[in-house]
Amino acid sequence: MSAFIYAATRTPFGRFNGALAGVRPDDLAAAAITSTLAKVPGLDPAAIDDVVWGNANGAGEENRNVGRMAALLAGLPVSVPGTTVNRLCGSSLDAAMTASRTIESGDAEVVLTGGVESMTRAPWVLPKSAKPFPAGDVTAVSTTLGWRLVNPRMPKEWTVSLGEANEQLQERFGISRERQDEFAARSHQLAHAAWESGFYDDLVVPVEGVDLARDEGIRAGSTPEVLAGLKPVFRTPEQGGSITAGNASPLNDGASAVLLGSEKAVAMIGADPIARIAGRGVMALEPQAFGYAPVEAANRALARAGIGWDQVGAVELNEAFAVQSLACLDAWKVDPGIVNQKGGAIAIGHPLGASGGRVLATLAKVLRETKQRYGVAAICIGVGQGLAVVLENCDVTETAQ
């Protein structure tokens, strides 16, 4: 038995403190659910066996199981259960992987997956003190991104900033600032072209009451020359710093949703499947090497799908940083032209819990558009992990497995 993608949408991805800043994350998630189910009007929402939702923060308005909250806010019957998974940046891809296993095991026929993040609305948290009424000051900690409230037993080399971890990758693989800026400019140019061509028109649905129709961070005029003028953020030029605000993904708000079902679910859903989940892979490395973890995750996913890189026609790799993306592409030895053909996270944005659903849905549509049979969706994850999924295009395969 296999699991299939039947429908997917997402909200536009907003900038930090941008157009979506006033929208709660549970409302963003509900918007993604509503727009995805609108694509399959023949599906009785009561037939959804479960909602599996991704979220990386969980410290603010998305606390207490945002998957269940979003399902209720979207008007799903109270009989539809919901759960929330947290694998940081890979949370919504993990949600889809979890749902696909549930379907393959026969425990469910239809599962709604997705993820959400409002990095703008991520709260400051005030830890409880070991003793009541401390005499000194107490520090509120931002939960927007990265390590927080770190256990002192963690080795210091593991808990460096995400940027410093990727500067270490730059040193390890000798990936120049010029290559990073070229990759970043390409991301913006391709994302802009994809929007102009109408590629995203049926994948992205505006949030009601918000004047934002497209991803807010895309800069059509980005060039390597413009990006070369930005200063490194995590190391000085004298220290060999190469990562800037222009060649790394920004902070964002947004949500994505992907509807999965079994082959038998066609009659229930009232639509044909788009793509089959053909393989899954997960990998872990030292926490500071997280950017490189998608390499083996994708290799494992391909092995489980029973194919090799020579059969892959499209890749969607979440661009957390240009340097880690290039390190992965170099390791896979794939044609860069098949990677992120509609732009990537450097331009589109990376609202942590929502990005996995975005790359999965984009890959499914790219496969259909290019008439390629197999594609890989992959994502790096803080604290040293990576996930990958192999999709098989249902329009190309002769028989569903």
CSV table of C-alpha atoms in Angstrom, one decimal:
chain,number,residue,atom,x,y,z
A,1,MET,CA,0.0,0.0,0.0
A,2,SER,CA,1.2,3.5,-0.8
A,3,ALA,CA,0.4,7.1,0.3
A,4,PHE,CA,-0.3,9.8,-2.3
A,5,ILE,CA,-0.5,13.6,-2.3
A,6,TYR,CA,-4.0,14.7,-3.5
A,7,ALA,CA,-3.9,18.5,-2.8
A,8,ALA,CA,-1.7,21.2,-1.4
A,9,THR,CA,-1.7,25.0,-0.8
A,10,ARG,CA,0.1,27.5,1.4
A,11,THR,CA,-0.3,31.1,2.5
A,12,PRO,CA,2.1,33.7,1.0
A,13,PHE,CA,5.2,33.8,3.2
A,14,GLY,CA,5.4,37.2,4.9
A,15,ARG,CA,8.5,39.0,6.1
A,16,PHE,CA,9.4,39.3,9.8
A,17,ASN,CA,7.2,42.2,11.1
A,18,GLY,CA,5.6,42.3,7.7
A,19,ALA,CA,2.1,41.9,6.2
A,20,LEU,CA,1.3,38.7,8.3
A,21,ALA,CA,2.6,40.0,11.6
A,22,GLY,CA,-0.9,40.7,12.8
A,23,VAL,CA,-2.1,37.1,12.2
A,24,ARG,CA,-1.9,34.5,14.9
A,25,PRO,CA,-0.1,31.3,13.9
A,26,ASP,CA,-3.2,29.1,14.6
A,27,ASP,CA,-5.2,31.3,12.2
A,28,LEU,CA,-2.5,31.0,9.6
A,29,ALA,CA,-2.7,27.3,9.9
A,30,ALA,CA,-6.5,27.3,9.7
A,31,ALA,CA,-6.2,29.4,6.5
A,32,ALA,CA,-3.9,26.8,4.9
A,33,ILE,CA,-6.3,24.0,5.9
A,34,THR,CA,-9.3,25.8,4.5
A,35,SER,CA,-7.7,26.6,1.2
A,36,THR,CA,-6.4,23.0,0.7
A,37,LEU,CA,-9.8,21.4,1.4
A,38,ALA,CA,-11.4,23.9,-1.0
A,39,LYS,CA,-9.5,22.1,-3.7
A,40,VAL,CA,-11.3,18.8,-3.0
A,41,PRO,CA,-14.9,19.9,-2.4
A,42,GLY,CA,-16.1,16.3,-2.8
A,43,LEU,CA,-14.3,15.3,0.4
A,44,ASP,CA,-16.4,15.1,3.5
A,45,PRO,CA,-14.2,16.6,6.2
A,46,ALA,CA,-15.5,14.1,8.7
A,47,ALA,CA,-13.7,11.4,6.6
A,48,ILE,CA,-10.3,12.9,7.5
A,49,ASP,CA,-8.7,10.3,9.9
A,50,ASP,CA,-6.2,12.7,11.4
A,51,VAL,CA,-4.5,16.0,11.2
A,52,VAL,CA,-0.7,15.9,11.6
A,53,TRP,CA,0.8,19.4,11.9
A,54,GLY,CA,4.3,20.7,12.1
A,55,ASN,CA,5.5,23.6,14.3
A,56,ALA,CA,9.0,24.5,15.5
A,57,ASN,CA,8.4,26.9,18.3
A,58,GLY,CA,5.4,25.9,20.4
A,59,ALA,CA,6.1,28.7,22.9
A,60,GLY,CA,3.5,31.2,22.0
A,61,GLU,CA,0.0,31.4,20.4
A,62,GLU,CA,0.7,28.0,18.7
A,63,ASN,CA,1.1,26.3,22.1
A,64,ARG,CA,-1.0,23.4,23.3
A,65,ASN,CA,-1.2,21.4,20.0
A,66,VAL,CA,-1.6,23.9,17.2
A,67,GLY,CA,-2.6,21.0,14.9
A,68,ARG,CA,-5.8,20.4,16.8
A,69,MET,CA,-6.5,24.1,17.3
A,70,ALA,CA,-6.1,24.8,13.6
A,71,ALA,CA,-8.5,22.0,12.7
A,72,LEU,CA,-11.1,23.4,15.0
A,73,LEU,CA,-10.6,27.0,13.8
A,74,ALA,CA,-10.9,25.8,10.2
A,75,GLY,CA,-14.3,24.3,11.0
A,76,LEU,CA,-13.4,20.7,10.8
A,77,PRO,CA,-15.8,18.4,12.7
A,78,VAL,CA,-14.8,18.0,16.3
A,79,SER,CA,-14.5,14.3,15.6
A,80,VAL,CA,-11.4,14.9,13.5
A,81,PRO,CA,-8.3,14.5,15.7
A,82,GLY,CA,-5.1,16.4,15.5
A,83,THR,CA,-1.5,16.3,16.6
A,84,THR,CA,1.5,18.5,16.4
A,85,VAL,CA,5.0,17.3,15.6
A,86,ASN,CA,8.3,19.2,16.1
A,87,ARG,CA,11.4,18.5,14.1
A,88,LEU,CA,12.3,22.1,14.0
A,89,CYS,CA,12.7,23.3,10.3
A,90,GLY,CA,11.6,19.9,9.1
A,91,SER,CA,8.4,19.7,11.1
A,92,SER,CA,5.9,19.8,8.2
A,93,LEU,CA,7.9,17.4,6.1
A,94,ASP,CA,8.1,15.2,9.1
A,95,ALA,CA,4.3,15.5,9.4
A,96,ALA,CA,3.8,14.3,5.8
A,97,MET,CA,6.3,11.4,6.4
A,98,THR,CA,4.4,10.4,9.5
A,99,ALA,CA,1.1,10.5,7.8
A,100,SER,CA,2.4,8.5,4.8
A,101,ARG,CA,3.5,5.7,7.2
A,102,THR,CA,0.1,5.8,8.9
A,103,ILE,CA,-1.6,5.4,5.5
A,104,GLU,CA,0.8,2.7,4.3
A,105,SER,CA,0.2,0.7,7.5
A,106,GLY,CA,-3.6,0.8,6.8
A,107,ASP,CA,-4.4,2.8,10.0
A,108,ALA,CA,-5.8,5.7,7.9
A,109,GLU,CA,-7.1,6.5,4.5
A,110,VAL,CA,-7.0,10.3,4.5
A,111,VAL,CA,-4.6,12.5,6.6
A,112,LEU,CA,-4.3,16.2,6.4
A,113,THR,CA,-0.7,17.4,7.1
A,114,GLY,CA,1.0,20.8,7.1
A,115,GLY,CA,2.9,23.2,9.3
A,116,VAL,CA,2.9,26.8,10.5
A,117,GLU,CA,5.3,29.4,12.0
A,118,SER,CA,5.0,33.0,12.9
A,119,MET,CA,8.5,34.0,13.7
A,120,THR,CA,7.3,37.6,14.1
A,121,ARG,CA,4.9,36.6,16.9
A,122,ALA,CA,7.3,34.2,18.6
A,123,PRO,CA,7.3,35.3,22.3
A,124,TRP,CA,10.0,36.1,24.8
A,125,VAL,CA,10.0,33.6,27.5
A,126,LEU,CA,10.8,34.2,31.1
A,127,PRO,CA,12.2,31.0,32.8
A,128,LYS,CA,11.1,30.2,36.3
A,129,SER,CA,13.8,30.7,38.9
A,130,ALA,CA,15.1,27.9,41.0
A,131,LYS,CA,14.1,29.8,44.1
A,132,PRO,CA,11.1,32.2,44.5
A,133,PHE,CA,11.5,35.9,44.5
A,134,PRO,CA,15.1,36.3,43.1
A,135,ALA,CA,16.9,39.5,44.1
A,136,GLY,CA,18.6,40.1,40.8
A,137,ASP,CA,17.4,40.8,37.3
A,138,VAL,CA,15.7,38.0,35.2
A,139,THR,CA,16.3,37.8,31.5
A,140,ALA,CA,13.5,37.2,29.0
A,141,VAL,CA,14.7,34.9,26.1
A,142,SER,CA,13.6,35.3,22.5
A,143,THR,CA,12.1,32.2,21.0
A,144,THR,CA,12.3,33.4,17.4
A,145,LEU,CA,15.2,31.3,16.2
A,146,GLY,CA,18.1,29.1,17.3
A,147,TRP,CA,19.3,27.7,20.6
A,148,ARG,CA,17.7,29.0,23.8
A,149,LEU,CA,17.8,28.0,27.5
A,150,VAL,CA,20.7,25.8,26.6
A,151,ASN,CA,21.6,23.0,29.0
A,152,PRO,CA,25.1,23.7,30.3
A,153,ARG,CA,26.1,20.1,29.8
A,154,MET,CA,25.9,20.6,26.0
A,155,PRO,CA,29.3,20.8,24.4
A,156,LYS,CA,30.1,24.4,23.3
A,157,GLU,CA,30.9,23.3,19.7
A,158,TRP,CA,27.4,22.0,19.3
A,159,THR,CA,25.6,25.2,20.4
A,160,VAL,CA,27.2,27.7,18.1
A,161,SER,CA,24.8,30.0,16.2
A,162,LEU,CA,23.2,28.7,13.0
A,163,GLY,CA,25.3,31.2,11.0
A,164,GLU,CA,28.6,30.2,12.6
A,165,ALA,CA,27.8,26.5,12.0
A,166,ASN,CA,27.4,27.4,8.3
A,167,GLU,CA,30.6,29.4,8.2
A,168,GLN,CA,32.3,26.2,9.4
A,169,LEU,CA,30.7,24.4,6.5
A,170,GLN,CA,32.1,27.1,4.2
A,171,GLU,CA,35.6,26.5,5.6
A,172,ARG,CA,35.2,22.7,5.4
A,173,PHE,CA,34.1,22.7,1.7
A,174,GLY,CA,35.7,25.8,0.4
A,175,ILE,CA,32.5,27.4,-0.9
A,176,SER,CA,33.3,30.9,-1.9
A,177,ARG,CA,31.3,34.1,-1.1
A,178,GLU,CA,30.9,34.5,-4.9
A,179,ARG,CA,29.2,31.2,-5.4
A,180,GLN,CA,26.8,31.9,-2.4
A,181,ASP,CA,25.8,35.2,-3.8
A,182,GLU,CA,25.2,33.8,-7.3
A,183,PHE,CA,23.0,31.1,-5.8
A,184,ALA,CA,21.1,33.6,-3.8
A,185,ALA,CA,20.5,35.9,-6.7
A,186,ARG,CA,19.3,32.9,-8.8
A,187,SER,CA,16.8,32.1,-6.0
A,188,HIS,CA,15.2,35.6,-6.2
A,189,GLN,CA,15.2,35.7,-10.0
A,190,LEU,CA,13.6,32.2,-10.4
A,191,ALA,CA,11.0,32.9,-7.7
A,192,HIS,CA,10.0,36.2,-9.4
A,193,ALA,CA,9.8,34.5,-12.8
A,194,ALA,CA,7.7,31.7,-11.3
A,195,TRP,CA,5.2,34.2,-9.9
A,196,GLU,CA,5.1,36.1,-13.1
A,197,SER,CA,4.4,32.9,-15.1
A,198,GLY,CA,1.5,31.9,-12.8
A,199,PHE,CA,3.2,28.9,-11.4
A,200,TYR,CA,2.2,29.7,-7.8
A,201,ASP,CA,-1.3,30.9,-8.6
A,202,ASP,CA,-3.0,27.7,-7.5
A,203,LEU,CA,-0.5,26.8,-4.8
A,204,VAL,CA,-0.6,30.0,-2.8
A,205,VAL,CA,-3.9,31.4,-1.3
A,206,PRO,CA,-4.0,34.8,0.4
A,207,VAL,CA,-5.0,35.0,4.0
A,208,GLU,CA,-8.4,36.6,4.4
A,209,GLY,CA,-8.2,40.2,5.5
A,210,VAL,CA,-4.5,40.6,4.6
A,211,ASP,CA,-3.4,42.5,1.6
A,212,LEU,CA,-0.6,40.1,0.5
A,213,ALA,CA,-1.0,38.0,-2.6
A,214,ARG,CA,2.7,37.0,-3.2
A,215,ASP,CA,5.6,36.0,-1.0
A,216,GLU,CA,6.8,39.2,0.6
A,217,GLY,CA,10.5,38.8,0.5
A,218,ILE,CA,11.2,38.3,-3.2
A,219,ARG,CA,13.5,40.9,-4.7
A,220,ALA,CA,13.3,40.7,-8.4
A,221,GLY,CA,16.3,43.0,-8.9
A,222,SER,CA,18.8,40.8,-6.9
A,223,THR,CA,22.1,40.2,-8.7
A,224,PRO,CA,25.4,38.8,-7.5
A,225,GLU,CA,26.8,42.3,-7.8
A,226,VAL,CA,24.2,43.8,-5.5
A,227,LEU,CA,24.5,41.0,-3.0
A,228,ALA,CA,28.3,41.3,-3.0
A,229,GLY,CA,27.9,44.7,-1.3
A,230,LEU,CA,26.4,43.3,1.9
A,231,LYS,CA,28.6,42.8,4.9
A,232,PRO,CA,29.0,39.3,6.5
A,233,VAL,CA,26.8,38.9,9.6
A,234,PHE,CA,28.5,36.1,11.7
A,235,ARG,CA,32.2,36.7,11.1
A,236,THR,CA,34.1,39.7,9.9
A,237,PRO,CA,35.7,39.8,6.5
A,238,GLU,CA,39.0,39.5,8.2
A,239,GLN,CA,37.8,36.3,9.8
A,240,GLY,CA,36.7,34.9,6.5
A,241,GLY,CA,33.1,35.7,6.9
A,242,SER,CA,30.9,34.9,3.9
A,243,ILE,CA,27.3,34.6,5.1
A,244,THR,CA,25.2,37.8,4.7
A,245,ALA,CA,21.6,38.7,5.1
A,246,GLY,CA,21.4,38.3,1.3
A,247,ASN,CA,22.6,34.7,0.9
A,248,ALA,CA,20.7,33.2,3.8
A,249,SER,CA,17.0,32.7,4.3
A,250,PRO,CA,15.2,35.4,6.3
A,251,LEU,CA,12.8,35.2,9.2
A,252,ASN,CA,9.2,34.7,8.0
A,253,ASP,CA,5.6,34.0,8.8
A,254,GLY,CA,3.4,31.5,7.0
A,255,ALA,CA,1.6,28.1,6.8
A,256,SER,CA,1.4,25.2,4.3
A,257,ALA,CA,-0.9,22.2,4.0
A,258,VAL,CA,-0.7,18.9,2.1
A,259,LEU,CA,-3.6,16.4,1.9
A,260,LEU,CA,-2.5,12.7,1.8
A,261,GLY,CA,-4.5,9.6,1.1
A,262,SER,CA,-4.4,6.0,0.1
A,263,GLU,CA,-5.1,4.8,-3.4
A,264,LYS,CA,-8.5,3.7,-2.3
A,265,ALA,CA,-9.2,7.2,-1.1
A,266,VAL,CA,-9.8,8.5,-4.6
A,267,ALA,CA,-13.5,7.9,-4.3
A,268,MET,CA,-13.7,9.6,-0.9
A,269,ILE,CA,-11.6,12.6,-2.0
A,270,GLY,CA,-13.2,13.0,-5.4
A,271,ALA,CA,-9.9,13.7,-7.1
A,272,ASP,CA,-7.0,11.9,-8.6
A,273,PRO,CA,-3.7,11.7,-6.8
A,274,ILE,CA,-0.8,14.0,-7.8
A,275,ALA,CA,2.2,12.2,-6.6
A,276,ARG,CA,3.2,9.0,-4.7
A,277,ILE,CA,5.4,9.0,-1.6
A,278,ALA,CA,8.1,6.7,-3.0
A,279,GLY,CA,10.8,6.9,-0.3
A,280,ARG,CA,11.7,8.6,2.9
A,281,GLY,CA,15.0,9.3,4.6
A,282,VAL,CA,16.2,10.8,7.9
A,283,MET,CA,19.8,11.5,9.0
A,284,ALA,CA,21.6,13.0,11.9
A,285,LEU,CA,25.1,14.5,12.3
A,286,GLU,CA,26.9,16.6,14.9
A,287,PRO,CA,24.5,19.6,15.7
A,288,GLN,CA,26.8,22.1,14.1
A,289,ALA,CA,26.9,20.1,10.8
A,290,PHE,CA,23.1,20.3,10.3
A,291,GLY,CA,23.3,22.0,7.0
A,292,TYR,CA,25.0,18.9,5.5
A,293,ALA,CA,22.5,16.4,6.9
A,294,PRO,CA,20.2,16.4,3.9
A,295,VAL,CA,22.9,14.7,1.8
A,296,GLU,CA,22.6,11.3,3.4
A,297,ALA,CA,18.9,11.7,4.2
A,298,ALA,CA,18.2,12.0,0.4
A,299,ASN,CA,20.5,9.1,-0.4
A,300,ARG,CA,18.6,6.9,2.0
A,301,ALA,CA,15.3,8.1,0.6
A,302,LEU,CA,16.4,7.2,-2.9
A,303,ALA,CA,17.6,3.8,-1.8
A,304,ARG,CA,14.3,3.1,-0.2
A,305,ALA,CA,12.6,4.2,-3.4
A,306,GLY,CA,14.8,1.8,-5.4
A,307,ILE,CA,16.2,4.5,-7.7
A,308,GLY,CA,19.4,6.5,-8.1
A,309,TRP,CA,20.3,10.1,-8.6
A,310,ASP,CA,20.4,9.5,-12.4
A,311,GLN,CA,16.6,9.0,-12.3
A,312,VAL,CA,15.8,12.2,-10.4
A,313,GLY,CA,14.3,15.0,-12.6
A,314,ALA,CA,13.7,17.7,-10.0
A,315,VAL,CA,15.0,18.6,-6.5
A,316,GLU,CA,13.4,21.0,-4.0
A,317,LEU,CA,16.0,21.7,-1.3
A,318,ASN,CA,15.1,24.2,1.4
A,319,GLU,CA,17.6,27.0,1.2
A,320,ALA,CA,18.4,27.7,4.8
A,321,PHE,CA,21.7,29.1,3.7
A,322,ALA,CA,23.3,29.3,0.3
A,323,VAL,CA,26.5,27.6,1.6
A,324,GLN,CA,24.7,24.5,2.9
A,325,SER,CA,22.6,24.2,-0.2
A,326,LEU,CA,25.7,24.3,-2.4
A,327,ALA,CA,27.5,21.8,-0.1
A,328,CYS,CA,24.5,19.4,-0.6
A,329,LEU,CA,24.3,19.9,-4.3
A,330,ASP,CA,28.1,19.3,-4.7
A,331,ALA,CA,27.8,16.1,-2.7
A,332,TRP,CA,24.9,14.8,-4.8
A,333,LYS,CA,26.5,15.8,-8.1
A,334,VAL,CA,23.2,16.8,-9.6
A,335,ASP,CA,22.6,19.2,-12.4
A,336,PRO,CA,22.0,22.6,-10.6
A,337,GLY,CA,19.4,23.4,-13.3
A,338,ILE,CA,16.9,20.9,-11.8
A,339,VAL,CA,17.2,22.3,-8.3
A,340,ASN,CA,14.7,24.8,-7.0
A,341,GLN,CA,13.5,25.7,-10.4
A,342,LYS,CA,10.8,28.0,-9.0
A,343,GLY,CA,13.0,29.8,-6.5
A,344,GLY,CA,13.9,28.7,-3.0
A,345,ALA,CA,13.7,29.8,0.7
A,346,ILE,CA,16.4,32.6,0.3
A,347,ALA,CA,13.8,34.4,-1.8
A,348,ILE,CA,10.5,32.9,-0.8
A,349,GLY,CA,11.1,32.6,2.9
A,350,HIS,CA,11.6,30.0,5.6
A,351,PRO,CA,8.8,30.1,8.2
A,352,LEU,CA,10.3,27.1,10.0
A,353,GLY,CA,7.3,24.8,10.6
A,354,ALA,CA,5.8,25.5,7.2
A,355,SER,CA,8.8,25.0,4.9
A,356,GLY,CA,8.6,21.2,4.5
A,357,GLY,CA,5.1,21.4,3.2
A,358,ARG,CA,6.1,24.1,0.8
A,359,VAL,CA,9.0,22.1,-0.8
A,360,LEU,CA,6.9,19.0,-1.0
A,361,ALA,CA,4.0,20.7,-2.7
A,362,THR,CA,6.3,22.6,-5.1
A,363,LEU,CA,8.1,19.5,-6.0
A,364,ALA,CA,4.9,17.7,-6.9
A,365,LYS,CA,3.8,20.5,-9.2
A,366,VAL,CA,7.2,20.9,-10.8
A,367,LEU,CA,7.2,17.1,-11.6
A,368,ARG,CA,3.9,17.5,-13.4
A,369,GLU,CA,4.9,20.6,-15.2
A,370,THR,CA,8.2,19.1,-16.4
A,371,LYS,CA,6.8,15.6,-16.9
A,372,GLN,CA,9.6,14.1,-14.9
A,373,ARG,CA,8.9,10.9,-13.0
A,374,TYR,CA,10.9,11.2,-9.8
A,375,GLY,CA,11.9,14.1,-7.6
A,376,VAL,CA,13.5,14.7,-4.2
A,377,ALA,CA,12.3,17.1,-1.5
A,378,ALA,CA,14.9,17.7,1.2
A,379,ILE,CA,15.5,20.0,4.2
A,380,CYS,CA,18.2,20.6,6.8
A,381,ILE,CA,17.2,20.9,10.4
A,382,GLY,CA,18.8,22.6,13.4
A,383,VAL,CA,20.6,20.4,16.0
A,384,GLY,CA,22.1,18.2,13.2
A,385,GLN,CA,19.3,16.6,11.3
A,386,GLY,CA,18.0,16.3,7.8
A,387,LEU,CA,14.9,14.8,6.1
A,388,ALA,CA,14.1,13.8,2.5
A,389,VAL,CA,11.2,12.4,0.6
A,390,VAL,CA,11.2,10.9,-2.9
A,391,LEU,CA,8.0,11.7,-5.0
A,392,GLU,CA,6.8,9.8,-8.0
A,393,ASN,CA,4.7,11.7,-10.5
A,394,CYS,CA,1.4,10.0,-10.9
A,395,ASP,CA,1.0,11.4,-14.4
A,396,VAL,CA,4.2,9.6,-15.6
A,397,THR,CA,4.2,6.3,-13.7
A,398,GLU,CA,2.4,3.6,-15.6
A,399,THR,CA,1.0,1.9,-12.5
A,400,ALA,CA,0.7,3.1,-8.9
A,401,GLN,CA,2.6,0.8,-6.6
